[in-house]
mmCIF file of C-alpha atoms in Angstrom:
data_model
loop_
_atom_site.group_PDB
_atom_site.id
_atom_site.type_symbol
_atom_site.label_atom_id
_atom_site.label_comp_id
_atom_site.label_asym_id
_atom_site.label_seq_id
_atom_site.Cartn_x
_atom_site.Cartn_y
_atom_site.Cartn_z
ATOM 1 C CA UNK A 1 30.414 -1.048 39.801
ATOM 2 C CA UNK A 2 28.851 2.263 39.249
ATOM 3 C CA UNK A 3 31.512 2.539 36.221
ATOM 4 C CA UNK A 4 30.510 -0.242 35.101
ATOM 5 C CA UNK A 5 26.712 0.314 35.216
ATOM 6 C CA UNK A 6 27.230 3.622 32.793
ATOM 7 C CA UNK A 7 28.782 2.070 30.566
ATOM 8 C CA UNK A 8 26.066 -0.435 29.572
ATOM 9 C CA UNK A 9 23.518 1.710 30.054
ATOM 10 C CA UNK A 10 26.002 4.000 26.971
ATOM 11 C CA UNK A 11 26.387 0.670 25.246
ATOM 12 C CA UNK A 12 22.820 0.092 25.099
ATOM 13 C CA UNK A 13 22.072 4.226 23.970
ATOM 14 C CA UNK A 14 24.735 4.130 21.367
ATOM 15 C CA UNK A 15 23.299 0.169 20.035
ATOM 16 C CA UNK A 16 19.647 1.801 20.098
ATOM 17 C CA UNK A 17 21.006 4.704 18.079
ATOM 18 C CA UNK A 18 22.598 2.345 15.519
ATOM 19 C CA UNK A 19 19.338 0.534 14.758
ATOM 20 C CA UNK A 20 17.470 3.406 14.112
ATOM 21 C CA UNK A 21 17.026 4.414 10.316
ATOM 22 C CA UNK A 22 15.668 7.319 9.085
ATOM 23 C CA UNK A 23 12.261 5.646 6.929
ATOM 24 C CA UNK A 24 12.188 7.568 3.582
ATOM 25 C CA UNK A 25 16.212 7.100 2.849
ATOM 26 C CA UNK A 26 15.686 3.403 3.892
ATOM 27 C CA UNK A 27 13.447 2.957 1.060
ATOM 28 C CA UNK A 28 15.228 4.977 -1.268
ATOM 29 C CA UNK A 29 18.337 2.242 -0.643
ATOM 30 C CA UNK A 30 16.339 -0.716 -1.041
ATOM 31 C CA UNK A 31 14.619 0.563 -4.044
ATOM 32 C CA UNK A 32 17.798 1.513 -5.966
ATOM 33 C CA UNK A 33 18.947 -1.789 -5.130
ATOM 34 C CA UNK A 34 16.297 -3.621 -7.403
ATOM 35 C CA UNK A 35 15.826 -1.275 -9.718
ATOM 36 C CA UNK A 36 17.942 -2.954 -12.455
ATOM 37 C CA UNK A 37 17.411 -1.300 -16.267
ATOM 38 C CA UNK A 38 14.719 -3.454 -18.013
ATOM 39 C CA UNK A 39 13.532 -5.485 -14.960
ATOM 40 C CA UNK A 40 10.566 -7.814 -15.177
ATOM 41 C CA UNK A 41 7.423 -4.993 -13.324
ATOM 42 C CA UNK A 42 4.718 -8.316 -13.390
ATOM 43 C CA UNK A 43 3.787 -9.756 -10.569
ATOM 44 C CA UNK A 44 2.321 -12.657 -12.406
ATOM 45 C CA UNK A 45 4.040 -14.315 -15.698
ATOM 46 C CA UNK A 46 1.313 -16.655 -16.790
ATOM 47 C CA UNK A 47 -2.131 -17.956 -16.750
ATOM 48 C CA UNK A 48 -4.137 -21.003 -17.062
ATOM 49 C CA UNK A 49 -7.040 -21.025 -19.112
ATOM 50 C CA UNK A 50 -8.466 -24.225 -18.132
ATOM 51 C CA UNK A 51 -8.358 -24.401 -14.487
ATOM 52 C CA UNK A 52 -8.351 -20.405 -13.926
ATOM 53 C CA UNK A 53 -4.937 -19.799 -12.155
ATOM 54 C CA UNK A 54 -2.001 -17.867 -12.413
ATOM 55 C CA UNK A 55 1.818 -18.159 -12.273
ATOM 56 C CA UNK A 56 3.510 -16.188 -9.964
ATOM 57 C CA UNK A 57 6.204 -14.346 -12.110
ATOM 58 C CA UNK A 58 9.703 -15.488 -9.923
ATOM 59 C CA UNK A 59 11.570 -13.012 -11.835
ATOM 60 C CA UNK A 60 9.482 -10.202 -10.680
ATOM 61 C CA UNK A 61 11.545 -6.960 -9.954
ATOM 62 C CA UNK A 62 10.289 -7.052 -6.195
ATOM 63 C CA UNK A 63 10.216 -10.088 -5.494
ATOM 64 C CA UNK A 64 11.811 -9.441 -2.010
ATOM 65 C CA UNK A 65 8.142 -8.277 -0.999
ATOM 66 C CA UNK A 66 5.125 -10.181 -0.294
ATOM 67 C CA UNK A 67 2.568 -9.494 -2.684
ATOM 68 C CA UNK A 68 -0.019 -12.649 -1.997
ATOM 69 C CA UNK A 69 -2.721 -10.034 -0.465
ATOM 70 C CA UNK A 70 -3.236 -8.680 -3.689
ATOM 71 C CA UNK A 71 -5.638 -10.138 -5.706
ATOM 72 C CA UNK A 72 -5.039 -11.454 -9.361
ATOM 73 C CA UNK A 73 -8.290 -10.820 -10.898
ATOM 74 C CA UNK A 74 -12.084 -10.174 -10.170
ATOM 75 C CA UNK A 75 -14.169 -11.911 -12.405
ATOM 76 C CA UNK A 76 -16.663 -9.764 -14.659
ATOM 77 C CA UNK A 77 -14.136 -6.979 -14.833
ATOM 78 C CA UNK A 78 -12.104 -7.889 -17.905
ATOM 79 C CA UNK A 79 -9.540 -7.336 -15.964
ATOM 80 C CA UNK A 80 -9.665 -4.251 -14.393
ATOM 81 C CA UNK A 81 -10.392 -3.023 -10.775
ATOM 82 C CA UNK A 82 -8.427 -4.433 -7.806
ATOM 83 C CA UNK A 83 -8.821 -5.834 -4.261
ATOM 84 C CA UNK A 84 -6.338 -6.197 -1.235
ATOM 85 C CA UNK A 85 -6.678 -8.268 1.981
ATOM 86 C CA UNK A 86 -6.989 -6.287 5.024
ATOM 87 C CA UNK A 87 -8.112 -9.131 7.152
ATOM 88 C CA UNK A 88 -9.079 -13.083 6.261
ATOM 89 C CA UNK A 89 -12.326 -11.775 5.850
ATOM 90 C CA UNK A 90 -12.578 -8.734 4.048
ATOM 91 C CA UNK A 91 -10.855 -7.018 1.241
ATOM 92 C CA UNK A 92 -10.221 -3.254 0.561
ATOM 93 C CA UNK A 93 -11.729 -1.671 -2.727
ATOM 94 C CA UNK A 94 -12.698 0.732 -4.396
ATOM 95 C CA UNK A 95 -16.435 1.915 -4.447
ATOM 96 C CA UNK A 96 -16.831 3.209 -8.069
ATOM 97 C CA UNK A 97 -15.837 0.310 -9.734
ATOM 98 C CA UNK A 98 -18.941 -1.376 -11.029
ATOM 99 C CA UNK A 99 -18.417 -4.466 -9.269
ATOM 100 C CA UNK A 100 -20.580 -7.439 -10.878
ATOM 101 C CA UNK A 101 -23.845 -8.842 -8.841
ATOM 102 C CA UNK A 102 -23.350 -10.579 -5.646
ATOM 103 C CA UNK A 103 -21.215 -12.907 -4.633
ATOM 104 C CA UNK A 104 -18.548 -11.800 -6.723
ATOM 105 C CA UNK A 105 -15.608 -14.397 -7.316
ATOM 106 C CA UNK A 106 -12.295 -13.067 -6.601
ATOM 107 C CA UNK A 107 -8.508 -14.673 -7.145
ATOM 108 C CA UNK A 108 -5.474 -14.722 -4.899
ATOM 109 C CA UNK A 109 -2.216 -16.507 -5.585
ATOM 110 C CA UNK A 110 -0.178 -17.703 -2.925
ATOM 111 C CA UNK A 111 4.088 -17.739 -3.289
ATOM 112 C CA UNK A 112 3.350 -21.171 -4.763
ATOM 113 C CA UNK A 113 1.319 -20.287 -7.241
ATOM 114 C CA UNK A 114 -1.762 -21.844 -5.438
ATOM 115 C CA UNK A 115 -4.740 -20.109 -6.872
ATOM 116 C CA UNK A 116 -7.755 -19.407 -4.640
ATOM 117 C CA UNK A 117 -11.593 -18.584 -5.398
ATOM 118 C CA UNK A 118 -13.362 -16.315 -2.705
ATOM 119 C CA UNK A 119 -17.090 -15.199 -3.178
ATOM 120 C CA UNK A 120 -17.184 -11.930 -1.949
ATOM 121 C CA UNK A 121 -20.775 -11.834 -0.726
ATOM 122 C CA UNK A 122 -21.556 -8.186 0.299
ATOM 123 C CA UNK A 123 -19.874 -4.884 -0.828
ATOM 124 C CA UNK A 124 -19.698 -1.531 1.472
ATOM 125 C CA UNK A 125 -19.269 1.762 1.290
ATOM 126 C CA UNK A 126 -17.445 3.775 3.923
ATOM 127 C CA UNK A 127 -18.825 6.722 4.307
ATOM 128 C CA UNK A 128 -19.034 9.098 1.377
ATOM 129 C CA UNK A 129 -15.542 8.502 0.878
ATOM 130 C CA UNK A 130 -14.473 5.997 -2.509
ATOM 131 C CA UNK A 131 -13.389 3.260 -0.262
ATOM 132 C CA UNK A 132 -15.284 0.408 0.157
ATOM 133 C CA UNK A 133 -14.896 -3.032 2.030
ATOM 134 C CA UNK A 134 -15.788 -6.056 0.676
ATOM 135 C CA UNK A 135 -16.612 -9.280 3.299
ATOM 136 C CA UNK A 136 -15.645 -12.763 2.021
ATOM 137 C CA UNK A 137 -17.635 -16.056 2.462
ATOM 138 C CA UNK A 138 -14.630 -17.386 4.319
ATOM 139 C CA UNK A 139 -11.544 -17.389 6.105
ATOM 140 C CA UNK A 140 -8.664 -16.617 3.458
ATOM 141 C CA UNK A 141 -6.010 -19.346 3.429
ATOM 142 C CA UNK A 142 -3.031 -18.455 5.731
ATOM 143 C CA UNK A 143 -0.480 -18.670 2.871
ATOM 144 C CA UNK A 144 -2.144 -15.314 1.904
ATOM 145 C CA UNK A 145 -0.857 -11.993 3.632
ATOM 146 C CA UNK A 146 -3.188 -9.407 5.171
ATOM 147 C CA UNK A 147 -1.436 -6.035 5.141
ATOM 148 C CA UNK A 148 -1.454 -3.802 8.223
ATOM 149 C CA UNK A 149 -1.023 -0.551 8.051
ATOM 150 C CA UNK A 150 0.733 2.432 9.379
ATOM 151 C CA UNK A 151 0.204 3.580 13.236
ATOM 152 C CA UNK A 152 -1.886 7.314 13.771
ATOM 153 C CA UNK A 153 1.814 8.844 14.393
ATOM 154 C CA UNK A 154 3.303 7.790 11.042
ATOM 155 C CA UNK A 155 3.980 11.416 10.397
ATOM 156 C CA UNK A 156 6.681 11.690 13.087
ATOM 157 C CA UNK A 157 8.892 9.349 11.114
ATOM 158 C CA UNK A 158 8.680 11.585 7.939
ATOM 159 C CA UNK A 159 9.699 14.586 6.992
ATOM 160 C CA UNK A 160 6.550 17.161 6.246
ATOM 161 C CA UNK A 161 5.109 20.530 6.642
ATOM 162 C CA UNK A 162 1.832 22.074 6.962
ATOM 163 C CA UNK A 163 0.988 24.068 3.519
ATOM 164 C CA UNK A 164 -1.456 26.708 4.607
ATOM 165 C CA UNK A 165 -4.602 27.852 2.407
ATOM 166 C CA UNK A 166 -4.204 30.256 -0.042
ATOM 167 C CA UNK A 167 -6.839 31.959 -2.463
ATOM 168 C CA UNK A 168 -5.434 29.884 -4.862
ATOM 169 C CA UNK A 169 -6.347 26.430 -3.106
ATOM 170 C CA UNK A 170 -9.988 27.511 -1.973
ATOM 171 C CA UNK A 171 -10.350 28.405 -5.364
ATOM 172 C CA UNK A 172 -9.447 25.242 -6.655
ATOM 173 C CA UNK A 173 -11.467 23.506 -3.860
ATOM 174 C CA UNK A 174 -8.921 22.891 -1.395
ATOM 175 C CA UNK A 175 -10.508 24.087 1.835
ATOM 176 C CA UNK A 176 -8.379 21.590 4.403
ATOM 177 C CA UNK A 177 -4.874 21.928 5.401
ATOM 178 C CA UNK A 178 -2.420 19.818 3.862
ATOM 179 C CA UNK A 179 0.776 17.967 4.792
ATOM 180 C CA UNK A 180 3.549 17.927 2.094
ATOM 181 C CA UNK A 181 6.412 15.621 1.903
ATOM 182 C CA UNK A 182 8.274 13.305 0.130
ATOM 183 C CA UNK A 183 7.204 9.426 1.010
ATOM 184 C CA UNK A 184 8.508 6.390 -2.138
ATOM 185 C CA UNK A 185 5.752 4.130 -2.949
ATOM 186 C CA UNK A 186 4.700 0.760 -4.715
ATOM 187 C CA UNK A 187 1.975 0.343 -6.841
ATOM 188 C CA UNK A 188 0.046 -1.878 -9.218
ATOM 189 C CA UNK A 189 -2.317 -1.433 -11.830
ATOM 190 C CA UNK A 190 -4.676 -3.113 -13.793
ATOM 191 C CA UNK A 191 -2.056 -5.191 -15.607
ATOM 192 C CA UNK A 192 -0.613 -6.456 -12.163
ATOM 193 C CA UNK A 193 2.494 -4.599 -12.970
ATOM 194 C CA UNK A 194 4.194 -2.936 -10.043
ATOM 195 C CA UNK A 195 5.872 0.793 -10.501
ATOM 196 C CA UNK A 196 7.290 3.414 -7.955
ATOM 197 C CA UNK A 197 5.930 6.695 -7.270
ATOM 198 C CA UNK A 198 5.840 9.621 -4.440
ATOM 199 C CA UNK A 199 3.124 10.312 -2.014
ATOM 200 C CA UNK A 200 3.519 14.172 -2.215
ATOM 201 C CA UNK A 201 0.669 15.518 0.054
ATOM 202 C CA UNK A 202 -2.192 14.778 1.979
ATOM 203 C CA UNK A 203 -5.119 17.015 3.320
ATOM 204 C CA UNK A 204 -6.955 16.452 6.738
ATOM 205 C CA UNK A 205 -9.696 14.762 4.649
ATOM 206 C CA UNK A 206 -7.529 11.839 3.964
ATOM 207 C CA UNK A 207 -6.805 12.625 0.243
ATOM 208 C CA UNK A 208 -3.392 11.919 -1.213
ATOM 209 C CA UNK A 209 -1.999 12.786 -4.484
ATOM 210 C CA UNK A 210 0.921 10.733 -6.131
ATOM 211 C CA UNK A 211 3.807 12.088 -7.754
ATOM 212 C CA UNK A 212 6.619 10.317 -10.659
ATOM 213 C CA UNK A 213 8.976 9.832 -8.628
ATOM 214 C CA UNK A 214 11.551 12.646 -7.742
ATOM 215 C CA UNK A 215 14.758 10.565 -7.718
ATOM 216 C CA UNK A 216 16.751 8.166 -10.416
ATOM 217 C CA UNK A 217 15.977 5.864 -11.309
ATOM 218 C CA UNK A 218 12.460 5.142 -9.633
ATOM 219 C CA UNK A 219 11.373 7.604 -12.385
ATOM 220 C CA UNK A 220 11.731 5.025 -15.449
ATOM 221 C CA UNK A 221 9.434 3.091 -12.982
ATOM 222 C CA UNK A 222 6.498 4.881 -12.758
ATOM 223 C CA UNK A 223 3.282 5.368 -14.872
ATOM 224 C CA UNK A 224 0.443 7.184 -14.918
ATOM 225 C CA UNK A 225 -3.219 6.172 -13.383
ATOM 226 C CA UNK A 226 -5.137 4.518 -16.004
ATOM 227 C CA UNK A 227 -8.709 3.767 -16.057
ATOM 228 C CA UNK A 228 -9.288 0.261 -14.814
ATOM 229 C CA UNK A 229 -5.891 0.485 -12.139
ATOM 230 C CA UNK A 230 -9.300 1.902 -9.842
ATOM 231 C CA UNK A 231 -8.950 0.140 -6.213
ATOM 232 C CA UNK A 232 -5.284 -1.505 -7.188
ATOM 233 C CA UNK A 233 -3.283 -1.293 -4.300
ATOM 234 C CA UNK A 234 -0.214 1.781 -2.869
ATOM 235 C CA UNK A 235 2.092 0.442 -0.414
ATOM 236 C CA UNK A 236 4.939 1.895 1.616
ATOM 237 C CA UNK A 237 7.667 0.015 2.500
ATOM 238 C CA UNK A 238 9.353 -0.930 5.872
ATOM 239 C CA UNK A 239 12.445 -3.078 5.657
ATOM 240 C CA UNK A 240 10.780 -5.907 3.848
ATOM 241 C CA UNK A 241 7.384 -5.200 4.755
ATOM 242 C CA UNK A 242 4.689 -3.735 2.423
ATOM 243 C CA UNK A 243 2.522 -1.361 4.299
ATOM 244 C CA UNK A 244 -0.789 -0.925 2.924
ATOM 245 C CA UNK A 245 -1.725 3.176 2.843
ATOM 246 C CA UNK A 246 -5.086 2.517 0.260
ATOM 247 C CA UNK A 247 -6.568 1.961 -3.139
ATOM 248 C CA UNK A 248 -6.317 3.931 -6.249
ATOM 249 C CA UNK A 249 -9.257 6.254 -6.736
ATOM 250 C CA UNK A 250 -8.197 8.291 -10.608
ATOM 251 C CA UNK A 251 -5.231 9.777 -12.601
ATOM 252 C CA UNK A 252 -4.855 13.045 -13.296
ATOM 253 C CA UNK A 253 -3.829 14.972 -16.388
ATOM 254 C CA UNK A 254 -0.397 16.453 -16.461
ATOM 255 C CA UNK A 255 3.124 14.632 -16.797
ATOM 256 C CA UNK A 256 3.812 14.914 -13.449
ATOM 257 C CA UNK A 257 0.671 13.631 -11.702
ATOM 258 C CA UNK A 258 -0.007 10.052 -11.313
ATOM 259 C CA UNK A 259 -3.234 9.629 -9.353
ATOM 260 C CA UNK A 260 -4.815 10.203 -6.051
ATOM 261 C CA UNK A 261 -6.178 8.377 -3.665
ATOM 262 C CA UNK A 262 -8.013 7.995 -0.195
ATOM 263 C CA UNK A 263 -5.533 7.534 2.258
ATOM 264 C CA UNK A 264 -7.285 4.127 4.325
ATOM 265 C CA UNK A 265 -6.178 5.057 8.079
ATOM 266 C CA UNK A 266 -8.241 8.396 7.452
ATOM 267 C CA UNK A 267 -11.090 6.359 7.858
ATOM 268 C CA UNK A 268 -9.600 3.493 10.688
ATOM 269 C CA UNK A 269 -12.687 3.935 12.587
ATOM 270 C CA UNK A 270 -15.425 3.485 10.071
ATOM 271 C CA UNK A 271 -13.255 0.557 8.228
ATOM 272 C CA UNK A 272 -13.088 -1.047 11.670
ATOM 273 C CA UNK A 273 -16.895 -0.953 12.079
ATOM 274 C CA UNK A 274 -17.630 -2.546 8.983
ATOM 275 C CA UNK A 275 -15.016 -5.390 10.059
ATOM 276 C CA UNK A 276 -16.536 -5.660 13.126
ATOM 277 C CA UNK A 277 -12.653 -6.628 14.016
ATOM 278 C CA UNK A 278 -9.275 -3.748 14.337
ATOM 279 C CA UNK A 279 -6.753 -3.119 11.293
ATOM 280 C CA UNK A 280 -3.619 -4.269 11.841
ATOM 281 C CA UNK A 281 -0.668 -1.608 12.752
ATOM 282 C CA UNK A 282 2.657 -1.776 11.702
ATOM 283 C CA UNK A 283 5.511 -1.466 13.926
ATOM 284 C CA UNK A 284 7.773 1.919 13.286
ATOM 285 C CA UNK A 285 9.326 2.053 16.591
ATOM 286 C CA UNK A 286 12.968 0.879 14.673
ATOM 287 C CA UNK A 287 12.944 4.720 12.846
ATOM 288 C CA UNK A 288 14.203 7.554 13.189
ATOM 289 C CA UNK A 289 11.409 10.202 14.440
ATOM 290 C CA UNK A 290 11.982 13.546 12.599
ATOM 291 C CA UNK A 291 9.023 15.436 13.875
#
């Protein structure tokens, strides 16, 4: 019986073991499985005039992923700027963009290509930081996502290391430590086009700056920041499962730069305020922890 006993409890150790992925090669797989030379990048592949709606592009590269959080236009922009769903009620932005007069109206397309018009009736800053929170006049429809996002130990699942300060960095105005790694992300920009990138580093201020992509061929898939992609949304992925990490803040100069941004769970607590309500968290407990 005892015999018996160990070996299910092995079973079970060696099945756990098996499940377990290590997160950053896991994305690396899925992404070099869509990313087919010339794919379709739009999210969206028409739109309708005369009763303001869009068609949801079904020959969009990732498809696999749910994308109905992200909104598909802000009206008064021309275009530009960008909003995300973090709960039915309020949407993630960014808090330069020169948002119109309140209520602004604001678009999200379901998988259906069901168009719906939220007022977003008050606009607000957190802290001194570029995020900002926008509150809806109602409940978003539940054919829409909210994203979660990652858990306060998301570091343990990646690979990273503590750069310390040189003269160099306080120099340059880098006066906080800063975790580097490696971490493939999804984007969109103003256009509603979605490209890859890497989440190089982070400091202990919560500010991230995104890399082109260091592996083939998620580089023909990236692009640089361009004014107007301001408050679009970066997500990492688990399994199927966009993860939402924040909003785009600017570009940078330089081939190799694409942007920065404010990482979102920097600032859980003072989101969570504003919501009057908790973030969701994402589960990670199927990885591999590294550190």
């Amino acid at each position: 019986m005892n015999y018996l006993i160990l070996l299910g409890i092995l079973g079970l150790f060696i099945l756990g073991n098996k499940v377990r992925t290590n997160w950053v090669s896991g994305i690396k797989s899925t992404l070099i499985k869509l990313m087919i030379p010339g794919a379709d990048r739009r999210l969206f592949s028409g739109f309708v005039q005369a009763t303001f709606s869009w068609v949801r592009n079904p020959a969009s590269w990732v498809r696999v992923f749910n994308w109905t959080g992200v909104s598909a236009g802000i009206n008064g922009l021309g275009g530009v700027g960008g909003g995300t769903l973090i709960s039915r009620r309020h949407v993630l932005f960014a808090n330069h963009v020169p948002y119109p007069a309140r209520p602004i109206d604001i678009f999200f397309v379901n998988k259906d290509s069901r168009t719906f018009n939220y007022k977003v009736t008050n606009v607000q800053q957190v802290g001194s930081t570029d995020i900002a929170i926008g509150t809806l006049d109602k409940d978003a429809d539940p054919s829409l996502i909210v994203y979660r996002v990652l858990p306060d130990n998301w570091l343990q699942y990646i690979a990273n290391k503590p750069v310390p300060l040189t003269a160099t960095y306080i120099a340059a105005g880098i006066t906080t430590p800063i975790q580097t790694f490696v971490l493939p992300v999804l984007y969109t920009g103003q256009d509603r086009k979605v490209s890859t990138a890497d989440v190089i580093n982070i400091n202990l201020a919560g500010n991230a700056s995104v890399s082109i992509p260091a592996f083939e061929p998620a580089r023909a898939f990236g692009d640089g920041v361009r004014g107007g992609d301001s408050g679009n949304p970066i997500f990492a992925m688990l399994g199927d499962e966009l993860v939402l990490l924040g909003g785009w803040y600017t570009g940078a100069d330089g081939d190799a730069t694409v942007g920065t941004f404010p990482w979102l769970l920097y600032q859980k607590s003072a989101i969570e305020k504003i919501m009057g309500m908790k973030l969701q968290v994402a589960d990670m407990s199927g990885l591999t922890r590294i550190a």
